[in-house]
Amino acid sequence: LLQDAIQKLAKDAVGRFVRPNQVVGLGSGSTAAYIVREMAGLKAKNTLLCVPTSLQIKVEAEKSGLRFADEGRIPDIDIVFDGADQIDGRFNMIKGGGGALLREKILISSAKTVVIVADEAKFVKSFSRSVPIEVHPMARTSAAKKLEEVGGRPAMRTLDKGYPFVTENGNIILDTVFSSIPDPEKAELELKGIAGVMEVGLFTRKSDVYYYRAKSDGTFEMV
Ligand code: DER
């Protein structure tokens, strides 16, 4: 039922927001993949230029027969579709569960319009999960120490056999638990200031963002 809801919302979002000749940013994750699959059926598909944020979504876009823009087109992103790991009551987001947060934030910060698609479980009053923090491998210990000094509990993200997860930028991710994040905007800036931190999975609300919520009863809503 939830999959049906995501399928329906993807159809609605693509129909409502995608126009011919757009440069479209593609966020990563399984929910964003529904959007990309929906784009396969667009009549104007060949007029679009896409900018993927990971190999995962790039492969989905290739399967959908989509064309790609040169990354230099980043300032011209008309719209970006992306998922999220948590969305709080003031529409701040935790992202990075898929490890693509650095490229996702580049697109989201430059796109004219942002469309976030997420299932209802992702919408919370206040954050209740770790914050993915992308760190240069050289700073894996020094940044972890600084994160502890500001009250975080960092843990290097590993694959199932204990191998460190490495992002497409060659960095590691420290999933960091904070007891509370009263001011996500301030926290984002403070954490970004730690040497070796390449990106922080806190995305504070910017204008022109639309949120789709898929519900387990098979329906969806724009919030
Ligand atoms: O990495 C991210 O921020 C992604 O948006 C992601 O974590 C959401 O992925 P999902 O749609 O597969 O839950």
PDB file of C-alpha atoms and ligand atoms in Angstrom:
ATOM      1  CA  LEU A   1       0.000   0.000   0.000  1.00  0.00           C
ATOM      2  CA  LEU A   2       2.820   2.366   0.857  1.00  0.00           C
ATOM      3  CA  GLN A   3       4.488   1.504  -2.451  1.00  0.00           C
ATOM      4  CA  ASP A   4       1.192   2.325  -4.212  1.00  0.00           C
ATOM      5  CA  ALA A   5       1.120   5.668  -2.450  1.00  0.00           C
ATOM      6  CA  ILE A   6       4.699   6.446  -3.489  1.00  0.00           C
ATOM      7  CA  GLN A   7       3.920   5.373  -7.047  1.00  0.00           C
ATOM      8  CA  LYS A   8       0.904   7.698  -7.113  1.00  0.00           C
ATOM      9  CA  LEU A   9       2.760  10.619  -5.594  1.00  0.00           C
ATOM     10  CA  ALA A  10       5.602  10.170  -8.055  1.00  0.00           C
ATOM     11  CA  LYS A  11       3.107  10.389 -10.910  1.00  0.00           C
ATOM     12  CA  ASP A  12       1.558  13.504  -9.398  1.00  0.00           C
ATOM     13  CA  ALA A  13       4.910  15.170  -8.714  1.00  0.00           C
ATOM     14  CA  VAL A  14       6.320  14.505 -12.188  1.00  0.00           C
ATOM     15  CA  GLY A  15       3.095  15.634 -13.848  1.00  0.00           C
ATOM     16  CA  ARG A  16       2.871  18.747 -11.732  1.00  0.00           C
ATOM     17  CA  PHE A  17       6.494  19.943 -11.758  1.00  0.00           C
ATOM     18  CA  VAL A  18       8.403  18.623 -14.781  1.00  0.00           C
ATOM     19  CA  ARG A  19       8.302  20.807 -17.915  1.00  0.00           C
ATOM     20  CA  PRO A  20      10.109  20.472 -21.260  1.00  0.00           C
ATOM     21  CA  ASN A  21      13.725  21.683 -21.511  1.00  0.00           C
ATOM     22  CA  GLN A  22      14.304  21.609 -17.738  1.00  0.00           C
ATOM     23  CA  VAL A  23      17.576  20.770 -16.004  1.00  0.00           C
ATOM     24  CA  VAL A  24      16.451  18.267 -13.345  1.00  0.00           C
ATOM     25  CA  GLY A  25      18.486  17.356 -10.265  1.00  0.00           C
ATOM     26  CA  LEU A  26      18.069  13.752  -9.148  1.00  0.00           C
ATOM     27  CA  GLY A  27      18.464  13.036  -5.442  1.00  0.00           C
ATOM     28  CA  SER A  28      19.400   9.527  -4.329  1.00  0.00           C
ATOM     29  CA  GLY A  29      17.477   6.809  -2.539  1.00  0.00           C
ATOM     30  CA  SER A  30      14.656   4.372  -3.130  1.00  0.00           C
ATOM     31  CA  THR A  31      11.878   6.959  -2.989  1.00  0.00           C
ATOM     32  CA  ALA A  32      13.595   9.264  -5.483  1.00  0.00           C
ATOM     33  CA  ALA A  33      13.951   6.241  -7.742  1.00  0.00           C
ATOM     34  CA  TYR A  34      10.139   6.144  -8.123  1.00  0.00           C
ATOM     35  CA  ILE A  35      10.292   9.682  -9.536  1.00  0.00           C
ATOM     36  CA  VAL A  36      12.984   8.665 -12.029  1.00  0.00           C
ATOM     37  CA  ARG A  37      11.015   5.609 -13.126  1.00  0.00           C
ATOM     38  CA  GLU A  38       7.960   7.817 -13.598  1.00  0.00           C
ATOM     39  CA  MET A  39       9.980  10.172 -15.814  1.00  0.00           C
ATOM     40  CA  ALA A  40      10.594   7.313 -18.251  1.00  0.00           C
ATOM     41  CA  GLY A  41       7.079   7.786 -19.605  1.00  0.00           C
ATOM     42  CA  LEU A  42       7.307  11.541 -20.199  1.00  0.00           C
ATOM     43  CA  LYS A  43       6.689  12.681 -23.773  1.00  0.00           C
ATOM     44  CA  ALA A  44       9.154  15.568 -23.187  1.00  0.00           C
ATOM     45  CA  LYS A  45      11.761  13.146 -21.805  1.00  0.00           C
ATOM     46  CA  ASN A  46      14.305  13.892 -24.515  1.00  0.00           C
ATOM     47  CA  THR A  47      14.154  17.622 -23.827  1.00  0.00           C
ATOM     48  CA  LEU A  48      15.281  17.138 -20.194  1.00  0.00           C
ATOM     49  CA  LEU A  49      18.858  17.215 -18.897  1.00  0.00           C
ATOM     50  CA  CYS A  50      19.440  15.443 -15.557  1.00  0.00           C
ATOM     51  CA  VAL A  51      22.113  15.836 -12.906  1.00  0.00           C
ATOM     52  CA  PRO A  52      22.340  12.698 -10.703  1.00  0.00           C
ATOM     53  CA  THR A  53      23.714  12.755  -7.142  1.00  0.00           C
ATOM     54  CA  SER A  54      24.991   9.166  -7.123  1.00  0.00           C
ATOM     55  CA  LEU A  55      25.638   6.134  -9.283  1.00  0.00           C
ATOM     56  CA  GLN A  56      22.493   4.573  -7.757  1.00  0.00           C
ATOM     57  CA  ILE A  57      20.178   7.192  -9.199  1.00  0.00           C
ATOM     58  CA  LYS A  58      22.288   7.626 -12.360  1.00  0.00           C
ATOM     59  CA  VAL A  59      21.694   3.952 -13.182  1.00  0.00           C
ATOM     60  CA  GLU A  60      17.956   4.433 -12.580  1.00  0.00           C
ATOM     61  CA  ALA A  61      18.027   7.456 -14.902  1.00  0.00           C
ATOM     62  CA  GLU A  62      19.874   5.485 -17.601  1.00  0.00           C
ATOM     63  CA  LYS A  63      17.218   2.757 -17.326  1.00  0.00           C
ATOM     64  CA  SER A  64      14.575   5.465 -17.811  1.00  0.00           C
ATOM     65  CA  GLY A  65      16.344   6.676 -20.944  1.00  0.00           C
ATOM     66  CA  LEU A  66      17.063  10.084 -19.471  1.00  0.00           C
ATOM     67  CA  ARG A  67      19.861  12.360 -20.730  1.00  0.00           C
ATOM     68  CA  PHE A  68      22.505  13.946 -18.511  1.00  0.00           C
ATOM     69  CA  ALA A  69      23.699  17.533 -18.182  1.00  0.00           C
ATOM     70  CA  ASP A  70      27.288  18.570 -17.707  1.00  0.00           C
ATOM     71  CA  GLU A  71      27.857  19.205 -13.974  1.00  0.00           C
ATOM     72  CA  GLY A  72      28.743  22.751 -14.920  1.00  0.00           C
ATOM     73  CA  ARG A  73      24.972  23.219 -15.404  1.00  0.00           C
ATOM     74  CA  ILE A  74      24.511  23.090 -11.614  1.00  0.00           C
ATOM     75  CA  PRO A  75      23.580  26.802 -11.343  1.00  0.00           C
ATOM     76  CA  ASP A  76      20.757  26.170 -13.842  1.00  0.00           C
ATOM     77  CA  ILE A  77      18.988  23.430 -11.928  1.00  0.00           C
ATOM     78  CA  ASP A  78      15.293  24.118 -12.447  1.00  0.00           C
ATOM     79  CA  ILE A  79      14.041  21.452 -10.072  1.00  0.00           C
ATOM     80  CA  VAL A  80      15.442  18.742  -7.841  1.00  0.00           C
ATOM     81  CA  PHE A  81      13.533  15.702  -6.631  1.00  0.00           C
ATOM     82  CA  ASP A  82      14.948  14.099  -3.488  1.00  0.00           C
ATOM     83  CA  GLY A  83      14.120  11.950  -0.508  1.00  0.00           C
ATOM     84  CA  ALA A  84      14.902  12.452   3.151  1.00  0.00           C
ATOM     85  CA  ASP A  85      15.597  10.414   6.261  1.00  0.00           C
ATOM     86  CA  GLN A  86      13.662  12.620   8.666  1.00  0.00           C
ATOM     87  CA  ILE A  87      11.657  15.839   8.292  1.00  0.00           C
ATOM     88  CA  ASP A  88      10.892  17.733  11.505  1.00  0.00           C
ATOM     89  CA  GLY A  89       7.979  19.976  12.430  1.00  0.00           C
ATOM     90  CA  ARG A  90       9.676  23.008  10.891  1.00  0.00           C
ATOM     91  CA  PHE A  91      10.601  21.111   7.703  1.00  0.00           C
ATOM     92  CA  ASN A  92      14.274  20.841   8.539  1.00  0.00           C
ATOM     93  CA  MET A  93      15.618  17.539   7.244  1.00  0.00           C
ATOM     94  CA  ILE A  94      18.119  14.883   8.132  1.00  0.00           C
ATOM     95  CA  LYS A  95      19.544  13.395   4.955  1.00  0.00           C
ATOM     96  CA  GLY A  96      22.478  11.202   4.059  1.00  0.00           C
ATOM     97  CA  GLY A  97      21.124   7.735   4.801  1.00  0.00           C
ATOM     98  CA  GLY A  98      22.116   6.852   1.245  1.00  0.00           C
ATOM     99  CA  GLY A  99      25.493   8.570   1.523  1.00  0.00           C
ATOM    100  CA  ALA A 100      24.817  11.155  -1.199  1.00  0.00           C
ATOM    101  CA  LEU A 101      24.346  14.167   1.085  1.00  0.00           C
ATOM    102  CA  LEU A 102      27.247  16.233  -0.299  1.00  0.00           C
ATOM    103  CA  ARG A 103      25.989  16.241  -3.883  1.00  0.00           C
ATOM    104  CA  GLU A 104      22.365  16.464  -2.749  1.00  0.00           C
ATOM    105  CA  LYS A 105      23.048  19.631  -0.792  1.00  0.00           C
ATOM    106  CA  ILE A 106      24.856  21.163  -3.776  1.00  0.00           C
ATOM    107  CA  LEU A 107      21.775  20.596  -5.942  1.00  0.00           C
ATOM    108  CA  ILE A 108      19.206  21.582  -3.296  1.00  0.00           C
ATOM    109  CA  SER A 109      21.091  24.791  -2.519  1.00  0.00           C
ATOM    110  CA  SER A 110      21.084  25.914  -6.149  1.00  0.00           C
ATOM    111  CA  ALA A 111      17.776  24.588  -7.498  1.00  0.00           C
ATOM    112  CA  LYS A 112      14.912  26.986  -8.125  1.00  0.00           C
ATOM    113  CA  THR A 113      12.384  24.410  -6.871  1.00  0.00           C
ATOM    114  CA  VAL A 114      12.860  21.435  -4.540  1.00  0.00           C
ATOM    115  CA  VAL A 115      10.418  18.528  -4.273  1.00  0.00           C
ATOM    116  CA  ILE A 116      10.945  16.184  -1.333  1.00  0.00           C
ATOM    117  CA  VAL A 117       9.230  12.787  -1.429  1.00  0.00           C
ATOM    118  CA  ALA A 118       9.057  10.669   1.723  1.00  0.00           C
ATOM    119  CA  ASP A 119       6.831   8.162   3.474  1.00  0.00           C
ATOM    120  CA  GLU A 120       4.904   9.277   6.525  1.00  0.00           C
ATOM    121  CA  ALA A 121       7.331   7.598   8.968  1.00  0.00           C
ATOM    122  CA  LYS A 122       9.965  10.141   7.938  1.00  0.00           C
ATOM    123  CA  PHE A 123       7.840  13.063   9.231  1.00  0.00           C
ATOM    124  CA  VAL A 124       8.576  13.597  12.939  1.00  0.00           C
ATOM    125  CA  LYS A 125       7.992  16.363  15.479  1.00  0.00           C
ATOM    126  CA  SER A 126      11.690  16.532  16.288  1.00  0.00           C
ATOM    127  CA  PHE A 127      14.675  14.587  15.055  1.00  0.00           C
ATOM    128  CA  SER A 128      15.183  11.127  16.524  1.00  0.00           C
ATOM    129  CA  ARG A 129      17.981   9.569  14.508  1.00  0.00           C
ATOM    130  CA  SER A 130      21.702  10.045  13.934  1.00  0.00           C
ATOM    131  CA  VAL A 131      22.998  12.781  11.647  1.00  0.00           C
ATOM    132  CA  PRO A 132      25.170  11.520   8.764  1.00  0.00           C
ATOM    133  CA  ILE A 133      28.348  13.609   8.655  1.00  0.00           C
ATOM    134  CA  GLU A 134      30.692  13.190   5.664  1.00  0.00           C
ATOM    135  CA  VAL A 135      34.308  13.395   6.798  1.00  0.00           C
ATOM    136  CA  HIS A 136      37.622  13.287   4.947  1.00  0.00           C
ATOM    137  CA  PRO A 137      39.270   9.963   5.874  1.00  0.00           C
ATOM    138  CA  MET A 138      42.304  11.804   7.284  1.00  0.00           C
ATOM    139  CA  ALA A 139      40.044  13.453   9.871  1.00  0.00           C
ATOM    140  CA  ARG A 140      38.270  10.254  10.922  1.00  0.00           C
ATOM    141  CA  THR A 141      39.739  10.466  14.440  1.00  0.00           C
ATOM    142  CA  SER A 142      40.217  14.207  14.825  1.00  0.00           C
ATOM    143  CA  ALA A 143      36.715  15.057  13.585  1.00  0.00           C
ATOM    144  CA  ALA A 144      35.216  12.277  15.701  1.00  0.00           C
ATOM    145  CA  LYS A 145      36.910  13.766  18.780  1.00  0.00           C
ATOM    146  CA  LYS A 146      35.575  17.245  17.983  1.00  0.00           C
ATOM    147  CA  LEU A 147      32.085  15.806  17.448  1.00  0.00           C
ATOM    148  CA  GLU A 148      32.266  14.219  20.909  1.00  0.00           C
ATOM    149  CA  GLU A 149      33.389  17.551  22.368  1.00  0.00           C
ATOM    150  CA  VAL A 150      30.201  19.173  21.058  1.00  0.00           C
ATOM    151  CA  GLY A 151      28.049  16.425  22.531  1.00  0.00           C
ATOM    152  CA  GLY A 152      27.861  14.024  19.603  1.00  0.00           C
ATOM    153  CA  ARG A 153      28.329  10.273  19.616  1.00  0.00           C
ATOM    154  CA  PRO A 154      29.934   9.512  16.218  1.00  0.00           C
ATOM    155  CA  ALA A 155      30.134   6.038  14.703  1.00  0.00           C
ATOM    156  CA  MET A 156      31.888   5.358  11.413  1.00  0.00           C
ATOM    157  CA  ARG A 157      29.402   3.884   8.931  1.00  0.00           C
ATOM    158  CA  THR A 158      30.448   0.397   7.832  1.00  0.00           C
ATOM    159  CA  LEU A 159      29.127  -2.087   5.305  1.00  0.00           C
ATOM    160  CA  ASP A 160      27.773  -5.340   6.689  1.00  0.00           C
ATOM    161  CA  LYS A 161      31.179  -7.062   6.931  1.00  0.00           C
ATOM    162  CA  GLY A 162      32.687  -4.116   8.802  1.00  0.00           C
ATOM    163  CA  TYR A 163      34.306  -2.479   5.793  1.00  0.00           C
ATOM    164  CA  PRO A 164      34.094   1.321   6.051  1.00  0.00           C
ATOM    165  CA  PHE A 165      31.406   2.816   3.800  1.00  0.00           C
ATOM    166  CA  VAL A 166      33.193   5.177   1.370  1.00  0.00           C
ATOM    167  CA  THR A 167      31.197   7.885  -0.412  1.00  0.00           C
ATOM    168  CA  GLU A 168      31.573   8.644  -4.130  1.00  0.00           C
ATOM    169  CA  ASN A 169      33.726  11.561  -3.017  1.00  0.00           C
ATOM    170  CA  GLY A 170      36.169   9.185  -1.289  1.00  0.00           C
ATOM    171  CA  ASN A 171      35.098  10.203   2.208  1.00  0.00           C
ATOM    172  CA  ILE A 172      33.717   8.270   5.173  1.00  0.00           C
ATOM    173  CA  ILE A 173      30.520   8.931   7.050  1.00  0.00           C
ATOM    174  CA  LEU A 174      30.303   9.395  10.812  1.00  0.00           C
ATOM    175  CA  ASP A 175      26.692   8.761  11.790  1.00  0.00           C
ATOM    176  CA  THR A 176      26.471  10.954  14.864  1.00  0.00           C
ATOM    177  CA  VAL A 177      23.829  10.825  17.587  1.00  0.00           C
ATOM    178  CA  PHE A 178      22.984  14.092  19.333  1.00  0.00           C
ATOM    179  CA  SER A 179      20.684  14.096  22.363  1.00  0.00           C
ATOM    180  CA  SER A 180      18.789  17.027  20.868  1.00  0.00           C
ATOM    181  CA  ILE A 181      19.219  19.512  18.025  1.00  0.00           C
ATOM    182  CA  PRO A 182      17.312  22.605  19.152  1.00  0.00           C
ATOM    183  CA  ASP A 183      18.641  24.779  16.322  1.00  0.00           C
ATOM    184  CA  PRO A 184      19.467  22.716  13.193  1.00  0.00           C
ATOM    185  CA  GLU A 185      20.648  25.778  11.241  1.00  0.00           C
ATOM    186  CA  LYS A 186      23.159  26.695  13.965  1.00  0.00           C
ATOM    187  CA  ALA A 187      24.181  23.060  14.381  1.00  0.00           C
ATOM    188  CA  GLU A 188      24.801  22.699  10.644  1.00  0.00           C
ATOM    189  CA  LEU A 189      27.100  25.719  10.600  1.00  0.00           C
ATOM    190  CA  GLU A 190      28.927  24.665  13.777  1.00  0.00           C
ATOM    191  CA  LEU A 191      29.491  21.110  12.556  1.00  0.00           C
ATOM    192  CA  LYS A 192      30.628  22.302   9.121  1.00  0.00           C
ATOM    193  CA  GLY A 193      33.301  24.317  10.910  1.00  0.00           C
ATOM    194  CA  ILE A 194      35.055  21.177  12.169  1.00  0.00           C
ATOM    195  CA  ALA A 195      38.235  20.519  10.149  1.00  0.00           C
ATOM    196  CA  GLY A 196      37.738  17.590   7.799  1.00  0.00           C
ATOM    197  CA  VAL A 197      33.948  17.739   7.821  1.00  0.00           C
ATOM    198  CA  MET A 198      32.969  17.819   4.158  1.00  0.00           C
ATOM    199  CA  GLU A 199      29.165  17.934   4.584  1.00  0.00           C
ATOM    200  CA  VAL A 200      26.561  17.594   7.317  1.00  0.00           C
ATOM    201  CA  GLY A 201      23.254  15.773   6.830  1.00  0.00           C
ATOM    202  CA  LEU A 202      21.224  18.644   8.291  1.00  0.00           C
ATOM    203  CA  PHE A 203      19.213  20.495   5.649  1.00  0.00           C
ATOM    204  CA  THR A 204      17.454  23.573   6.930  1.00  0.00           C
ATOM    205  CA  ARG A 205      14.364  24.786   5.195  1.00  0.00           C
ATOM    206  CA  LYS A 206      14.824  27.043   2.174  1.00  0.00           C
ATOM    207  CA  SER A 207      12.091  28.702   0.098  1.00  0.00           C
ATOM    208  CA  ASP A 208      10.194  26.933  -2.666  1.00  0.00           C
ATOM    209  CA  VAL A 209      10.330  23.418  -1.236  1.00  0.00           C
ATOM    210  CA  TYR A 210       7.351  21.092  -1.665  1.00  0.00           C
ATOM    211  CA  TYR A 211       6.928  17.999   0.503  1.00  0.00           C
ATOM    212  CA  TYR A 212       5.003  14.889  -0.522  1.00  0.00           C
ATOM    213  CA  ARG A 213       4.019  12.436   2.191  1.00  0.00           C
ATOM    214  CA  ALA A 214       3.128   8.875   1.232  1.00  0.00           C
ATOM    215  CA  LYS A 215       0.762   7.190   3.692  1.00  0.00           C
ATOM    216  CA  SER A 216       0.395   3.515   4.579  1.00  0.00           C
ATOM    217  CA  ASP A 217      -3.294   3.624   3.583  1.00  0.00           C
ATOM    218  CA  GLY A 218      -2.170   4.029  -0.030  1.00  0.00           C
ATOM    219  CA  THR A 219      -2.859   7.744  -0.290  1.00  0.00           C
ATOM    220  CA  PHE A 220      -0.457  10.688  -0.416  1.00  0.00           C
ATOM    221  CA  GLU A 221      -0.616  14.373   0.403  1.00  0.00           C
ATOM    222  CA  MET A 222       1.430  17.492  -0.249  1.00  0.00           C
ATOM    223  CA  VAL A 223       2.337  19.176   3.033  1.00  0.00           C
TER     224      VAL A 223
HETATM  225  O1  DER B   1      20.632   9.992   1.343  1.00  0.00           O
HETATM  226  C1  DER B   1      19.559  10.630   1.362  1.00  0.00           C
HETATM  227  O2  DER B   1      19.424  11.719   1.923  1.00  0.00           O
HETATM  228  C2  DER B   1      18.395  10.042   0.684  1.00  0.00           C
HETATM  229  O3  DER B   1      17.480  11.023   0.367  1.00  0.00           O
HETATM  230  C3  DER B   1      17.846   8.958   1.504  1.00  0.00           C
HETATM  231  O4  DER B   1      18.402   8.714   2.704  1.00  0.00           O
HETATM  232  C4  DER B   1      16.365   8.703   1.520  1.00  0.00           C
HETATM  233  O5  DER B   1      16.356   7.410   1.055  1.00  0.00           O
HETATM  234  P1  DER B   1      15.057   6.533   0.901  1.00  0.00           P
HETATM  235  O6  DER B   1      14.131   7.325   0.018  1.00  0.00           O
HETATM  236  O7  DER B   1      15.582   5.295   0.247  1.00  0.00           O
HETATM  237  O8  DER B   1      14.537   6.331   2.290  1.00  0.00           O
END
